Tab-separated table of C-alpha atoms and ligand atoms in Angstrom:
chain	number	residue	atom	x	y	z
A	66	UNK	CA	74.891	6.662	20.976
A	67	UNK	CA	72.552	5.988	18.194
A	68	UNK	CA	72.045	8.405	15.913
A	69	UNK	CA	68.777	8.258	14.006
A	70	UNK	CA	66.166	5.210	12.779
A	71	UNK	CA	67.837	4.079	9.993
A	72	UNK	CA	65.288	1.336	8.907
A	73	UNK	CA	61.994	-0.872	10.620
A	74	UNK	CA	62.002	-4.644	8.761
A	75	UNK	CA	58.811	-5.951	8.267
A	76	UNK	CA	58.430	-9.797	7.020
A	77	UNK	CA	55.878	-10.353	4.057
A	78	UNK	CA	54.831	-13.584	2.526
A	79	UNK	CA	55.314	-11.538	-0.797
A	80	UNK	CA	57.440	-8.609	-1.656
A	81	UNK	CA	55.247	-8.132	-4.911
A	82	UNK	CA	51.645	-8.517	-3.107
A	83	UNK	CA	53.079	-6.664	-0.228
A	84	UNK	CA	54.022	-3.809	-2.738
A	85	UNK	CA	50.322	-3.519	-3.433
A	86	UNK	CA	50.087	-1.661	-0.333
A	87	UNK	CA	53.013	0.001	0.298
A	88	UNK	CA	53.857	1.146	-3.021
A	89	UNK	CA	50.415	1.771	-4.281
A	90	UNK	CA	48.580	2.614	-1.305
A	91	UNK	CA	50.454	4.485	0.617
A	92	UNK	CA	52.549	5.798	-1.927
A	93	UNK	CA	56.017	5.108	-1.334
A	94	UNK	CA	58.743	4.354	-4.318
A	95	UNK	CA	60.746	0.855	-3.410
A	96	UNK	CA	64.126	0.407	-4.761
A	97	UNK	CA	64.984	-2.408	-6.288
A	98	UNK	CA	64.270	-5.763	-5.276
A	99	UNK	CA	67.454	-7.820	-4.286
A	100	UNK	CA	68.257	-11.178	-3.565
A	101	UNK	CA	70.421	-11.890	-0.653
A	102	UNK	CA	71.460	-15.328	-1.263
A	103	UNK	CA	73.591	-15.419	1.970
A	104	UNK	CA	70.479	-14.851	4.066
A	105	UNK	CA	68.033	-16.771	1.908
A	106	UNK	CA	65.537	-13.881	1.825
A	107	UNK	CA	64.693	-11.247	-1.124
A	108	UNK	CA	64.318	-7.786	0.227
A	109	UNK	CA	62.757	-3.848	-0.907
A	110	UNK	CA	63.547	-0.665	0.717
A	111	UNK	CA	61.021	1.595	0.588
A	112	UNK	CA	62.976	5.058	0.942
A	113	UNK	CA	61.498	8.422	2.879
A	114	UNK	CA	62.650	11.392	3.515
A	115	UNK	CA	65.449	12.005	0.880
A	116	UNK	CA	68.935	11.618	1.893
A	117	UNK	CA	69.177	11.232	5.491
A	118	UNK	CA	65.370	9.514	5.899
A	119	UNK	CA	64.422	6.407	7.313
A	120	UNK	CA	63.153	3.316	5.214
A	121	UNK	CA	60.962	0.340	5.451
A	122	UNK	CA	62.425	-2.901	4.643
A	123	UNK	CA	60.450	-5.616	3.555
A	124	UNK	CA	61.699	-9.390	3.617
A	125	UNK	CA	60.666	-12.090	2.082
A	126	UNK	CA	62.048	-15.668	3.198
A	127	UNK	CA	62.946	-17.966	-0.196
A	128	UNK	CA	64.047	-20.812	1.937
A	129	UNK	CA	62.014	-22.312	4.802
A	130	UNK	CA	65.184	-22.976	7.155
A	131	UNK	CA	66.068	-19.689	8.307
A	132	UNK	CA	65.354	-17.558	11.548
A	133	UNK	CA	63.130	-15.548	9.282
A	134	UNK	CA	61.242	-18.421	7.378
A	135	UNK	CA	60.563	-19.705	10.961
A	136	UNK	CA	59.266	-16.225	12.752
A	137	UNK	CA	56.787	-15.798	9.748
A	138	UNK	CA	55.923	-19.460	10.488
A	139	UNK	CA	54.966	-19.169	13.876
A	140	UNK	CA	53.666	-15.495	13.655
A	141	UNK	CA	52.767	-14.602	10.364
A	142	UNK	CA	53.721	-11.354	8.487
A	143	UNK	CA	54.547	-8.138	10.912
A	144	UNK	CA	57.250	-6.384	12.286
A	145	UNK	CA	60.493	-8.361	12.730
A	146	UNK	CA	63.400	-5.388	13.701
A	147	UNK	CA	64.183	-2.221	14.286
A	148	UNK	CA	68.113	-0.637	12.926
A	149	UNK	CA	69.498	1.802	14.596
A	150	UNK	CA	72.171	3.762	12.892
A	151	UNK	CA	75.636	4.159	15.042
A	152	UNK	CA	78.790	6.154	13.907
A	153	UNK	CA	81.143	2.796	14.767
A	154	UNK	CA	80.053	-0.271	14.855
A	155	UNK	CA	82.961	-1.846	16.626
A	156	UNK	CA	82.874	0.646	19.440
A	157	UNK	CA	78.709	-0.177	19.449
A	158	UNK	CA	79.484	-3.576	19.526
A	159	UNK	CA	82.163	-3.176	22.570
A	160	UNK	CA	79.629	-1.032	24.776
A	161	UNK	CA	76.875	-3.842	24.342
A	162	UNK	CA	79.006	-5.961	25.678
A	163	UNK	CA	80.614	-3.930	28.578
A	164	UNK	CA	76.898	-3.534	29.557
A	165	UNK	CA	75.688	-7.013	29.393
A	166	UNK	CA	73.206	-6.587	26.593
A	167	UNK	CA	72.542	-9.490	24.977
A	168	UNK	CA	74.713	-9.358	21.453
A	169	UNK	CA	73.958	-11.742	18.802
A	170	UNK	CA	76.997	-11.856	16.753
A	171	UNK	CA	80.465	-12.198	17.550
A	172	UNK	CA	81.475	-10.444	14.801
A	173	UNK	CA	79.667	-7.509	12.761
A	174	UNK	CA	78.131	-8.976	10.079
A	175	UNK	CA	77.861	-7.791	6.535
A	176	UNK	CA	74.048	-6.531	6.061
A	177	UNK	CA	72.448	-5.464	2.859
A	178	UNK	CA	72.926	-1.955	3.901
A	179	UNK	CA	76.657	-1.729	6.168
A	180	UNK	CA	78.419	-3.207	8.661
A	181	UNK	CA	75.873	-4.621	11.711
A	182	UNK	CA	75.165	-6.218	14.693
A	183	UNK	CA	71.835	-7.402	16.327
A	184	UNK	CA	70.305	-7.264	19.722
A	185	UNK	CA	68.154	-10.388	20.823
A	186	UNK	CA	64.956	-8.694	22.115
A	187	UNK	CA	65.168	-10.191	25.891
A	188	UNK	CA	67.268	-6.887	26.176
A	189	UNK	CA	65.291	-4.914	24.413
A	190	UNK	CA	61.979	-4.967	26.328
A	191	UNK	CA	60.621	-7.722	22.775
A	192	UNK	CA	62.097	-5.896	19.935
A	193	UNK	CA	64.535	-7.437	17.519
A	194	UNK	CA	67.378	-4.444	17.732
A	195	UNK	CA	69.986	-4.045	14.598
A	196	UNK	CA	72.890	-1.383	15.088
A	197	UNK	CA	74.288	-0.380	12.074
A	198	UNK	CA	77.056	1.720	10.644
A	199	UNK	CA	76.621	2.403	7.077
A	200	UNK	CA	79.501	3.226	4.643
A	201	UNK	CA	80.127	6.594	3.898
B	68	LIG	ZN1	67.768	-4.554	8.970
């Protein structure tokens, strides 16, 4: 069972211009901005809460091939998935798949943040779902 939000991914055109907002606006300190060549995006998490809070993660395609190049494509910038943190991933994984929900990956995956796996929203009721269990 899923034990808090860990983070809601939003993709931006910009991580920069989109920090004009988030940062500056509403106030929140980002961590550093990373490159993540295997996904061919940059990303910033914007932390609340202390340890234990939630954070925004913004993306930023740098290639125009990817699943994430093409969703800002067809629907511009906005809210792309929500991660779920889960004490074991493997276990999650199994369960998803005992119950027919639609898995993406065969395999968890390594994600900027822990091990994951992701959800395609037909099972979902539309929204992109990550499970993730972070390091300790
Ligand atoms: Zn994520």
């Amino acid at each position: 069972m899923p034990k808090r939000i860990d983070h809601v991914a939003i993709i931006v055109r910009n991580i920069e211009q989109a920090l004009v907002f988030y940062r500056d606006t509403l106030g929140i300190q980002p961590g550093e901005i990373k490159e993540v060549p295997s996904e061919q995006v940059r990303i910033a998490f914007l932390p609340m809460g202390g340890p234990g809070g939630s954070e925004i993660e913004l993306i930023e395609p740098t290639s125009p091939d990817t699943s994430v190049a093409k969703a800002l494509e067809k629907r511009g910038e906005g809210l792309h998935h929500i991660c779920l943190e889960v004490e074991n991933i493997d276990e999650a994984l199994q369960e998803m798949r005992d119950k027919g929900a639609p898995v993406l990956d065969e395999q968890p995956r390594i994600a900027a943040e822990g091990r994951a796996i992701f959800l395609h929203p037909r099972g979902t009721n539309g929204v992109l779902l990550e499970l993730i269990e972070k390091p300790e």
